[in-house]
GROMACS .gro file of C-alpha atoms in nm:
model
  417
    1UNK     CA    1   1.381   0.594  -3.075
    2UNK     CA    2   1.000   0.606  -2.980
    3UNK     CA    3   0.903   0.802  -2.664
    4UNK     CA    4   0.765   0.556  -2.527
    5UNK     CA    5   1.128   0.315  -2.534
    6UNK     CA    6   1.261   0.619  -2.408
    7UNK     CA    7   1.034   0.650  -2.111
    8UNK     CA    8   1.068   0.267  -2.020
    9UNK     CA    9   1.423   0.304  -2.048
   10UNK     CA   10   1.437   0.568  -1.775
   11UNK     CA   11   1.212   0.398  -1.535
   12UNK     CA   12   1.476   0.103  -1.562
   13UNK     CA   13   1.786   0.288  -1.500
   14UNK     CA   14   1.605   0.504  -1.234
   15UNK     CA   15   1.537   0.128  -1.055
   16UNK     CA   16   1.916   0.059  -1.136
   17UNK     CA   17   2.082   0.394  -1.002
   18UNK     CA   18   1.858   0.398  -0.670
   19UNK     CA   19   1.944   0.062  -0.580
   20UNK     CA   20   2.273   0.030  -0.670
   21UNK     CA   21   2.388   0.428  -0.523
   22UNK     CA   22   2.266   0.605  -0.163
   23UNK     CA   23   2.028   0.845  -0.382
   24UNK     CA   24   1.672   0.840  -0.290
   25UNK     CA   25   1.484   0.690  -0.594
   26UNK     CA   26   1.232   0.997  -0.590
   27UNK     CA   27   1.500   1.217  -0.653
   28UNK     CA   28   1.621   1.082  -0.954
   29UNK     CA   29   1.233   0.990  -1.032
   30UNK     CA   30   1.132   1.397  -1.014
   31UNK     CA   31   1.463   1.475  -1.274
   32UNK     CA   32   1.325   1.190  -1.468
   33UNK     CA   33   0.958   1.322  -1.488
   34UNK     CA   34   1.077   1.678  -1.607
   35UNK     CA   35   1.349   1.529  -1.883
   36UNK     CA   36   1.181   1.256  -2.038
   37UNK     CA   37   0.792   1.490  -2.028
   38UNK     CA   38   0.915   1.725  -2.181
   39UNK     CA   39   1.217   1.652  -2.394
   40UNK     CA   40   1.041   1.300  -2.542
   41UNK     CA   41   0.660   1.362  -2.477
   42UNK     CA   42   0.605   1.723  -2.533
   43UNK     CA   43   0.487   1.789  -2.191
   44UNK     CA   44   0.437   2.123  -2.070
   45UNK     CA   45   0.557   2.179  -1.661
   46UNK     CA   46   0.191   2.225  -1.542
   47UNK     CA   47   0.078   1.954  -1.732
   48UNK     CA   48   0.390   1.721  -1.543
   49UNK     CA   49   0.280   1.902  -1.167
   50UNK     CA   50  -0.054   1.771  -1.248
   51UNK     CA   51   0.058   1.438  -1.194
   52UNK     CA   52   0.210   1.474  -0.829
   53UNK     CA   53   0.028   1.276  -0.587
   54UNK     CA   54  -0.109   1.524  -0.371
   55UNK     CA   55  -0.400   1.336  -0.181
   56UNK     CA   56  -0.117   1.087  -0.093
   57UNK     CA   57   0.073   1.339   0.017
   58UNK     CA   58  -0.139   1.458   0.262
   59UNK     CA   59  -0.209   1.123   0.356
   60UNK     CA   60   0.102   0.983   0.469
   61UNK     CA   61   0.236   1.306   0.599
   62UNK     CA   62  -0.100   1.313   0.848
   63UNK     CA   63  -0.082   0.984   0.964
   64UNK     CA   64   0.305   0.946   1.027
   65UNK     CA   65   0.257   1.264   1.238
   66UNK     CA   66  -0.033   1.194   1.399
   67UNK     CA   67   0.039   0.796   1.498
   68UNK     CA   68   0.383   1.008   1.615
   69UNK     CA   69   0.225   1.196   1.871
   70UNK     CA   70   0.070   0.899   1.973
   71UNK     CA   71   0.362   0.722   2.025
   72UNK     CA   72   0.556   1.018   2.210
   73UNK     CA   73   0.294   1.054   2.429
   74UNK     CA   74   0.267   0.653   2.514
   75UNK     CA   75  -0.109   0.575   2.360
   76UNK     CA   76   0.077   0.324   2.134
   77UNK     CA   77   0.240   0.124   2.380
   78UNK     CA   78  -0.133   0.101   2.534
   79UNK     CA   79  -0.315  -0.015   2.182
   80UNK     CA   80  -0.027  -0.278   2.182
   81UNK     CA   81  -0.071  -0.388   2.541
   82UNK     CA   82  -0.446  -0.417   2.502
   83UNK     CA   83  -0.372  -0.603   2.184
   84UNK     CA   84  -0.181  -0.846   2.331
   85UNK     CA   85  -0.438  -0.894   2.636
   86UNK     CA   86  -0.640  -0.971   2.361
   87UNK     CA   87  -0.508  -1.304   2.240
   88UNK     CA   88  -0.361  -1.379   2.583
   89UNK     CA   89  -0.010  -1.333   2.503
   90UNK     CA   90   0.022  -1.539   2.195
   91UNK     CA   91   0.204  -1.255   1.986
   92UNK     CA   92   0.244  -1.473   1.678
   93UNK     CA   93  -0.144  -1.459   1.639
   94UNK     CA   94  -0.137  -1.053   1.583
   95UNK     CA   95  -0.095  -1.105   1.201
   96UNK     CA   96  -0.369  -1.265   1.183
   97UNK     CA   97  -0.606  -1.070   1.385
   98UNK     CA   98  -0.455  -0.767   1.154
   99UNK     CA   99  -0.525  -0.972   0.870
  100UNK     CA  100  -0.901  -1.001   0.951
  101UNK     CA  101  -0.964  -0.704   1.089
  102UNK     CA  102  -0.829  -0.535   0.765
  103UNK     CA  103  -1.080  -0.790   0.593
  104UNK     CA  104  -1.339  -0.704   0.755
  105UNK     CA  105  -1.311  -0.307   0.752
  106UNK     CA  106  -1.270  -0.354   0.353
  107UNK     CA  107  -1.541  -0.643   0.314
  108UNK     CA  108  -1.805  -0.341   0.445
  109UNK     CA  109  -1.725  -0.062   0.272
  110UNK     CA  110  -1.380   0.093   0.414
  111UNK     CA  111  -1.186   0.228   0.091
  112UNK     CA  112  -0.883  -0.044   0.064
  113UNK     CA  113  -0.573   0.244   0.171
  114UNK     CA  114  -0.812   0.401   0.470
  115UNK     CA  115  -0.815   0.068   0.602
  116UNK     CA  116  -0.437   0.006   0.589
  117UNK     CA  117  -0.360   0.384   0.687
  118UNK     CA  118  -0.534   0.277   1.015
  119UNK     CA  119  -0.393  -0.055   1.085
  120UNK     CA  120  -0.047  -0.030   0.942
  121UNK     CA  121   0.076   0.225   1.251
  122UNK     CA  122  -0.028   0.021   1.505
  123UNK     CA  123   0.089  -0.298   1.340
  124UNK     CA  124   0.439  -0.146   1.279
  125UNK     CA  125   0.471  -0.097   1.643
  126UNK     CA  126   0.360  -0.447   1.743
  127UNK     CA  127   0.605  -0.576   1.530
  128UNK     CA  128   0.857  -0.348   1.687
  129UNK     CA  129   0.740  -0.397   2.054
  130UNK     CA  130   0.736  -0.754   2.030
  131UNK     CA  131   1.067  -0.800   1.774
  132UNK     CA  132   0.790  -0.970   1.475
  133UNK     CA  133   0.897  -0.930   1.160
  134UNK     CA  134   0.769  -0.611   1.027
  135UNK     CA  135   0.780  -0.748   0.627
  136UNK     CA  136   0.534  -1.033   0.732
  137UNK     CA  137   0.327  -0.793   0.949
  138UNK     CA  138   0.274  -0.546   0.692
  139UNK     CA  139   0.250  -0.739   0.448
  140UNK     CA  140  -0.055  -0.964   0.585
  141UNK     CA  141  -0.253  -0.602   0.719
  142UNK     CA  142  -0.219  -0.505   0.304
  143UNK     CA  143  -0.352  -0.855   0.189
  144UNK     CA  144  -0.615  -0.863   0.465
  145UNK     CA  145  -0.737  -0.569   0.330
  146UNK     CA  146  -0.736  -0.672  -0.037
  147UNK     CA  147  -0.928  -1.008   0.048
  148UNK     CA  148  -1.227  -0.784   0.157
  149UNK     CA  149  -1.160  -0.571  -0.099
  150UNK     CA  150  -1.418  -0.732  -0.354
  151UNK     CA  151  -1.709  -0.795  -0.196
  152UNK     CA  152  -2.063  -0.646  -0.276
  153UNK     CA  153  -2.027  -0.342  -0.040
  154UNK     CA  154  -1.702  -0.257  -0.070
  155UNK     CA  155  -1.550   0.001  -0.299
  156UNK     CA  156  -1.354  -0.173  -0.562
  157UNK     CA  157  -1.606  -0.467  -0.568
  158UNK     CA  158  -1.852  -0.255  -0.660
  159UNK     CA  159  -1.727  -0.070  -0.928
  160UNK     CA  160  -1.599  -0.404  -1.094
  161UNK     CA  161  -1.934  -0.512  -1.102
  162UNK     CA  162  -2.083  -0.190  -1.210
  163UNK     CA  163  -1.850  -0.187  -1.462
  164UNK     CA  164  -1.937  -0.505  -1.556
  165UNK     CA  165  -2.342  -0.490  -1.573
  166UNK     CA  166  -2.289  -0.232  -1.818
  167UNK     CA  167  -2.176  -0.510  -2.072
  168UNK     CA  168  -2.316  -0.826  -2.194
  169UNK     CA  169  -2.098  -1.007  -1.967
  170UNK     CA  170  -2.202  -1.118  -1.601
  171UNK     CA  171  -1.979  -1.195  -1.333
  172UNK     CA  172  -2.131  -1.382  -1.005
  173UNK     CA  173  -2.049  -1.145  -0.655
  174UNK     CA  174  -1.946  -1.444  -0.472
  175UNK     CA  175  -1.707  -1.572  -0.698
  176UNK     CA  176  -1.511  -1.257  -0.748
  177UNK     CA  177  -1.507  -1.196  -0.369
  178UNK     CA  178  -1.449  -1.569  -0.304
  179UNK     CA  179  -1.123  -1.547  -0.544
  180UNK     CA  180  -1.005  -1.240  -0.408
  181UNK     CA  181  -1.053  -1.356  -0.022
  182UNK     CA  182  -0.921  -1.747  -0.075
  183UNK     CA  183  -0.530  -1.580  -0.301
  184UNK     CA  184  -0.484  -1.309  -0.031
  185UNK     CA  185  -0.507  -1.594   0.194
  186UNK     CA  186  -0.275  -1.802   0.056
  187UNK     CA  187  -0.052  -1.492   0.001
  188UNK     CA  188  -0.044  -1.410   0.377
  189UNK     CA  189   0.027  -1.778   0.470
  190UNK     CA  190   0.306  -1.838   0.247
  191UNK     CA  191   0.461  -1.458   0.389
  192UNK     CA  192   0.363  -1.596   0.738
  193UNK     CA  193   0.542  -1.943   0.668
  194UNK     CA  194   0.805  -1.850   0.453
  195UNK     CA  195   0.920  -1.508   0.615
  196UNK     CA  196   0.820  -1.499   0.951
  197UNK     CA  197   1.127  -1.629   1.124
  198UNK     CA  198   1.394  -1.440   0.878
  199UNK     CA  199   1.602  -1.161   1.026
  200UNK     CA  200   1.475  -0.816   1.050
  201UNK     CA  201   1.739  -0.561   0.875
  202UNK     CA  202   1.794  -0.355   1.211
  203UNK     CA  203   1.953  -0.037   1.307
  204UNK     CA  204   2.279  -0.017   1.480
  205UNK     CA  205   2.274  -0.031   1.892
  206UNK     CA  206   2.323   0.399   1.903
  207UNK     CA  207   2.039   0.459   1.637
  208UNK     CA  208   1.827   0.174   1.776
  209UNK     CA  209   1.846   0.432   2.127
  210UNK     CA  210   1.785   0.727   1.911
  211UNK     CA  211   1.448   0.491   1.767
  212UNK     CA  212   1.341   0.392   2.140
  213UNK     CA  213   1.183   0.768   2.263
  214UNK     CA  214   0.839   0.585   2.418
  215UNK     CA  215   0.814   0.712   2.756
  216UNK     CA  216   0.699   0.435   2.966
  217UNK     CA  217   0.316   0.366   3.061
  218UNK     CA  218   0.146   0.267   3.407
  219UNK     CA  219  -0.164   0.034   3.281
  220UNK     CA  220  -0.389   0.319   3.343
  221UNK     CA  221  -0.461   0.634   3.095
  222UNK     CA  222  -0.396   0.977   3.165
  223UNK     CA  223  -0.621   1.274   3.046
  224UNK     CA  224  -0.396   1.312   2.707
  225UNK     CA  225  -0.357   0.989   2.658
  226UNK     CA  226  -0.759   0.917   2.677
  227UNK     CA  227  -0.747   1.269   2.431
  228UNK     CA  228  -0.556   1.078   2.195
  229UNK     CA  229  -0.771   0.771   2.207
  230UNK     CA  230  -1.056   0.967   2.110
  231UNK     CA  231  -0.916   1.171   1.870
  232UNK     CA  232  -0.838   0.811   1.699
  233UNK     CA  233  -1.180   0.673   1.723
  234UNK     CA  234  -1.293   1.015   1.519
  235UNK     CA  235  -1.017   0.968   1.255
  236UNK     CA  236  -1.200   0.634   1.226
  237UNK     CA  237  -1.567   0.734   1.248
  238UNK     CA  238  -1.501   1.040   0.998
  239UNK     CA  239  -1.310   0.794   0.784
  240UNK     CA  240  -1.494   0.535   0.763
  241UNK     CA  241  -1.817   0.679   0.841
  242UNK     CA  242  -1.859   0.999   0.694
  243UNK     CA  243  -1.603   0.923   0.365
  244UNK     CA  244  -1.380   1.251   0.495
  245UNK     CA  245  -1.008   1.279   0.361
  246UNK     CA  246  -0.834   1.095   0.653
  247UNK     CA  247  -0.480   1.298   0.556
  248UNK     CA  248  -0.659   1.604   0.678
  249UNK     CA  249  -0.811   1.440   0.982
  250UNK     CA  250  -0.485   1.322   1.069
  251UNK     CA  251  -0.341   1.681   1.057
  252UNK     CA  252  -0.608   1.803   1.249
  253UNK     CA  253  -0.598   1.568   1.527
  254UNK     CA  254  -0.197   1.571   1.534
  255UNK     CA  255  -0.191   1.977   1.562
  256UNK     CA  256  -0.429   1.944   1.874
  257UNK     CA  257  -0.299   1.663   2.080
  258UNK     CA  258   0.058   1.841   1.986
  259UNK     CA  259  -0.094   2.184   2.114
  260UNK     CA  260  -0.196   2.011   2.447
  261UNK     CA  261   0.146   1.837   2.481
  262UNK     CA  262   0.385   2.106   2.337
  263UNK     CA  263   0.686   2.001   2.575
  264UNK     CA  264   0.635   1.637   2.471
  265UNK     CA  265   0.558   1.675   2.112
  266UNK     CA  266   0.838   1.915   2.016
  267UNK     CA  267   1.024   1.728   1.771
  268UNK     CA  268   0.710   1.485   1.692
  269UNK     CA  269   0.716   1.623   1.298
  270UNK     CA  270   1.065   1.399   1.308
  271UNK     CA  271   0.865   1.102   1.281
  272UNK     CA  272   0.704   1.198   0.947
  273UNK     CA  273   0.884   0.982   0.676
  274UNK     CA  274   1.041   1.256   0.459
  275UNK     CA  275   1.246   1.013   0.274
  276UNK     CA  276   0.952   0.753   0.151
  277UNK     CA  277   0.735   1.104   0.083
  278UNK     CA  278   0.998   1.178  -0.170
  279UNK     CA  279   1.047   0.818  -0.291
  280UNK     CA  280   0.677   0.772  -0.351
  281UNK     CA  281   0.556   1.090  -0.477
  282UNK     CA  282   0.852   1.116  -0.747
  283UNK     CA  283   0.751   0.769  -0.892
  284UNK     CA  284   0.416   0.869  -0.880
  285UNK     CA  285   0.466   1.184  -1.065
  286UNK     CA  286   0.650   1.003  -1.302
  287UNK     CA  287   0.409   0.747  -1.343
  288UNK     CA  288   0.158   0.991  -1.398
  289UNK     CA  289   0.297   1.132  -1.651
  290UNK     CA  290   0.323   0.842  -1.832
  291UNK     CA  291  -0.080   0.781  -1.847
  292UNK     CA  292  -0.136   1.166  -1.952
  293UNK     CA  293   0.123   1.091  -2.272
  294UNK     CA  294  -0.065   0.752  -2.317
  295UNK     CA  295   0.211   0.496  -2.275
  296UNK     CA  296   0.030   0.320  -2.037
  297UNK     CA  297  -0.298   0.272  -2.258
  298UNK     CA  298  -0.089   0.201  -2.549
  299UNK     CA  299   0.122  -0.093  -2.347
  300UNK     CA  300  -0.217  -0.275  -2.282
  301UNK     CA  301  -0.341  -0.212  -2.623
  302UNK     CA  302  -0.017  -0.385  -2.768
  303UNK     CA  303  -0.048  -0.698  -2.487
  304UNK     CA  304  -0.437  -0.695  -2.597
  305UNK     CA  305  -0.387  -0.756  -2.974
  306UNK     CA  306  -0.114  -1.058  -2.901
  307UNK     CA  307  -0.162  -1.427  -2.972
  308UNK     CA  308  -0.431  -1.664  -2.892
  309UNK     CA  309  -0.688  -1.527  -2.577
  310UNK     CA  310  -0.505  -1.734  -2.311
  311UNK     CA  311  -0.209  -1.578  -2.417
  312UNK     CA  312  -0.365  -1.242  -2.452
  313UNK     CA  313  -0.517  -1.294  -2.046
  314UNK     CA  314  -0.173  -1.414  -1.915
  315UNK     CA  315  -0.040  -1.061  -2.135
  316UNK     CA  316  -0.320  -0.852  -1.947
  317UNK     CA  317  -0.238  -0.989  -1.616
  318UNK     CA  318   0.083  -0.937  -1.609
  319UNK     CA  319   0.037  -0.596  -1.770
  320UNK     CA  320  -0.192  -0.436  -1.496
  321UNK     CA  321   0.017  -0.640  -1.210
  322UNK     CA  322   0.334  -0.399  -1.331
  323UNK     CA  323   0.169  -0.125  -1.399
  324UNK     CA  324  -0.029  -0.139  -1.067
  325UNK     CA  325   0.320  -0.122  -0.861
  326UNK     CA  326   0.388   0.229  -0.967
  327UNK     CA  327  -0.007   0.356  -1.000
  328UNK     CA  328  -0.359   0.376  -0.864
  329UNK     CA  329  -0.472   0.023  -0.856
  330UNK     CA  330  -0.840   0.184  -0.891
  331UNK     CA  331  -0.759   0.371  -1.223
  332UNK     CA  332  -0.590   0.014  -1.332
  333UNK     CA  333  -0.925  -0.177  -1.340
  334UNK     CA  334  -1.065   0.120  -1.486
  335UNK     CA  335  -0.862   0.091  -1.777
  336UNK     CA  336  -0.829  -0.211  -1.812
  337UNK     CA  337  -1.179  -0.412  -1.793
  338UNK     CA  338  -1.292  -0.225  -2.086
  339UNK     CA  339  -0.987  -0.345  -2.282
  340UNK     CA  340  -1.065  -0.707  -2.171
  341UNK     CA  341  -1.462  -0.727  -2.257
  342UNK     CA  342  -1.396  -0.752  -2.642
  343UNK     CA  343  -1.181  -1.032  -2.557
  344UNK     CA  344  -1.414  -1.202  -2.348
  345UNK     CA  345  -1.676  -1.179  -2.636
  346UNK     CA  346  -1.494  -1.291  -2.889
  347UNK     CA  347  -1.383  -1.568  -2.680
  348UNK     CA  348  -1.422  -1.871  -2.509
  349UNK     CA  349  -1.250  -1.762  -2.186
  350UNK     CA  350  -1.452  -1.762  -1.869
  351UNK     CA  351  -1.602  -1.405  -1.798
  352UNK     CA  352  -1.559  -1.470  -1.413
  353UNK     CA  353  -1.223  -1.584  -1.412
  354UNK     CA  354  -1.071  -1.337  -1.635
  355UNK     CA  355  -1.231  -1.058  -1.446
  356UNK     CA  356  -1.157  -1.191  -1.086
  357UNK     CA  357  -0.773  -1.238  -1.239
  358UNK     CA  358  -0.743  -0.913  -1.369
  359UNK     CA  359  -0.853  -0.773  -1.023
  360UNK     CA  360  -0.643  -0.993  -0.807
  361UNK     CA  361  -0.344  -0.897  -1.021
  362UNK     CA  362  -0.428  -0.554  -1.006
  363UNK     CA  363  -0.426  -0.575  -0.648
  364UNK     CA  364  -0.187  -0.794  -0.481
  365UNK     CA  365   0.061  -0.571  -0.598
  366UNK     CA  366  -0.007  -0.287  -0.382
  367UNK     CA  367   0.289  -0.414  -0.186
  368UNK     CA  368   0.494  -0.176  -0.396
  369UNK     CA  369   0.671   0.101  -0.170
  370UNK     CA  370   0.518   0.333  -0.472
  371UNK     CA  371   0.210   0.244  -0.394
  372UNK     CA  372  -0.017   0.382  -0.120
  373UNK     CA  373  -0.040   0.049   0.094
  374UNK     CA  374   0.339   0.000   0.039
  375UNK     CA  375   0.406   0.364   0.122
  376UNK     CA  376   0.235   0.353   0.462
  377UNK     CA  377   0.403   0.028   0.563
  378UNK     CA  378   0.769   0.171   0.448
  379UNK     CA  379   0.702   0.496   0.652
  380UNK     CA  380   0.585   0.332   0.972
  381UNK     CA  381   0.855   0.059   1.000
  382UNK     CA  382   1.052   0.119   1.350
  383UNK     CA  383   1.362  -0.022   1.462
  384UNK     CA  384   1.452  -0.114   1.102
  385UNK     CA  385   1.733   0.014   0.815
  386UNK     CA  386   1.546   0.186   0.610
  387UNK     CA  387   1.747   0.119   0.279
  388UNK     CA  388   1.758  -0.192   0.372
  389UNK     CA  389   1.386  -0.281   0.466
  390UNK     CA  390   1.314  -0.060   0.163
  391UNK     CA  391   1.502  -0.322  -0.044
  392UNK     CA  392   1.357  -0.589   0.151
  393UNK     CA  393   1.001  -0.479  -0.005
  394UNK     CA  394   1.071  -0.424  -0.343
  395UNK     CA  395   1.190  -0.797  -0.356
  396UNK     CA  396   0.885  -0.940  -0.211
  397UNK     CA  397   0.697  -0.711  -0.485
  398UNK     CA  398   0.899  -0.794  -0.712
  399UNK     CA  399   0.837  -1.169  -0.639
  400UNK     CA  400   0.442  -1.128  -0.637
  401UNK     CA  401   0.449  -0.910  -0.981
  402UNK     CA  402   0.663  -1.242  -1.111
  403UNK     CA  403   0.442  -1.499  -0.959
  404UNK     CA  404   0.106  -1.371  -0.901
  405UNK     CA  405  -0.031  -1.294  -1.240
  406UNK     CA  406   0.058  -1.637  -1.303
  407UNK     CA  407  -0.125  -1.758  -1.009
  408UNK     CA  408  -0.460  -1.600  -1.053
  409UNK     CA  409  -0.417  -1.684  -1.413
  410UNK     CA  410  -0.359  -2.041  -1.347
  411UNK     CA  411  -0.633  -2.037  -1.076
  412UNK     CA  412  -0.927  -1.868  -1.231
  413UNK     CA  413  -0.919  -1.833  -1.607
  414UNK     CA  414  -0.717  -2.175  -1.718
  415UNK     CA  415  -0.965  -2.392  -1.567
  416UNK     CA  416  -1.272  -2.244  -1.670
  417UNK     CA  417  -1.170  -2.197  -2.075
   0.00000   0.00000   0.00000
């Protein structure tokens, strides 16, 4: 049997065991990793570390511990007042305004997960505050910022196009940002329409308590609450300003407020999501190790040599859309628009639309608890079951990796060929 079978074939019973049994997927992920890399693929051990997700790490283990300061201290419940002030009460409007501001911070530069590692804490807590239902909440903040994802200035809309000048092909700016912005859209208002008003998988009464630690707020500030609100406007400005690592930021600003609140903020590193660290960086590792061994390249190779070209384009959607659950969505497109430009010039298929389909696939997907967006929305969710809201996102994942690649195939390369 051929390594890569064998490597497949784990990642499928892996999926099987963690849902079916109370084991944490990560666990069985990390056993996985060290079997299969160096049993089937000849792996050495450093060579398998290399893969664990350390910037990730850092990332969700700052921001879960800094956002839970924030909360123990009562700056959340202010952010979410103010929010609310903000579209005069109408709480079923805060997806939305989520959704566009995530738009907005990605449509001008912000890297896609800085935006979301900002946004999702605060929209978690909304959606516990005001009983909304955290899927649809966190769902919309991820696809608001994938619909600014492509423009001009922002990060992965430039280095599709750059990629792209570097060929004979040319794809307009508008109409890969256009196709991006209008599907995300769509996305959030079918999650909006569809999901909004479907029961939230809560904990019991006695945990719910256990959840509920806010200590209550007057309307006005006091000196470590205003400490906190400016320690969160520099996580932003030396985020999204100054391109700084906002994992270590996090830390940073967490250890002080913490320091200045040490009778308040003694069991704050409780509200760090140990269990989704685990989950996520064992499937990343895993992952990983897959694209060092070469599966990964060889899996689009083989969808890449199949059948007629709008065949082959349905193949290569679907291919990055799967592979993009479990991995960097940026590394994807890497990959993967080199793979497609023989295609395109060999072809009749529209440059634009195969391109723009190939991103939106890539991206839509970064629903996936294994992903970073995914990640952050799995550890901020209050209120909630965990295994349950866990299983609650790998079925709407699931559901976009079945539908989507059809969707943006349908949309923008049919058409146009």
């Amino acid at each position: 049997m051929s390594p890569e079978v064998i490597s497949i074939g784990a990642l499928l019973v892996m999926f099987v065991v963690g849902t079916v049994l109370p084991i944490n997927l990560g666990i069985l992920a990390f056993v996985a990793t060290f079997t299969v890399g160096t049993a089937s693929l000849g792996l050495t051990e450093d060579e398998i570390f290399e893969g664990f997700p350390v910037k990730l790490f850092v990332t969700i283990v700052g921001v879960t511990y800094l956002f839970s300061v924030a909360r123990r201290n009562g700056t959340i419940d202010l952010l979410v007042a103010a929010g609310v002030r903000l579209v005069r009460g109408k709480v079923a409007l805060i997806p939305w305004v989520l959704f566009l501001v995530a738009a907005l911070l990605t449509a001008f530069g912000t890297f896609t997960p800085a935006a979301v590692a900002i946004l999702v804490p605060i929209a978690m807590n909304f959606a516990y505050r005001y009983k909304l239902n955290p899927l649809v909440v966190g769902m919309m903040v991820i696809s608001g910022g994938h619909a600014g994802a492509f423009s001009p200035l922002a990060v992965s809309g430039a280095l599709v196009l750059g990629m792209v000048d570097k060929t004979d092909l040319h794809v307009s700016p508008v109409a890969l940002f256009t196709a991006s912005f209008v599907i995300n859209l769509l996305l959030s208002l079918l999650t909006y329409v569809l999901l909004a008003k479907r029961p939230v998988p809560l904990l019991d009464q006695d945990e719910a308590a256990d959840e509920d630690e806010d200590p209550a707020t007057s309307g006005r500030p006091d000196w470590r609450q205003w400490l906190t609100l400016a320690c969160l406007l520099g996580l932003v400005v030396g985020a999204l300003g100054f391109q700084l690592e906002i994992g270590f930021l996090a830390l940073v600003a967490g250890a002080l407020l913490a320091l200045v609140d040490m009778k308040r903020q003694e069991k704050a590193v409780d509200g760090i999501s140990w269990a989704t660290l685990l989950l996520v960086a064992g499937m990343m590792t895993y992952i990983a190790m897959l694209e060092k061994a070469g599966v990964i390249e060889e899996i689009s190779e083989h969808a890449a040599g199949l059948g007629a070209p709008l065949v082959v384009a349905l193949l290569l959607c679907f291919t990055v859309a799967v592979t993009s659950a479990f991995a960097s969505s940026t590394a994807i497109l890497t990959a993967i628009i080199p793979i497609a430009v023989p295609l395109l010039l060999s072809s009749h298929l529209s440059a634009a639309g195969l391109i723009a389909a190939l991103a939106v696939s890539t991206t839509i997907v970064d629903t996936s608890p294994f992903s970073t967006n995914g990640a952050l929305v799995l550890a901020n969710a209050r209120g909630v079951d965990a295994r349950r809201f866990y299983r609650q996102v790998i079925g709407y994942t699931g559901g976009i990796v079945a539908l989507g690649p059809v969707v943006a195939w349908g949309a923008l390369v049919l058409p146009w060929s």
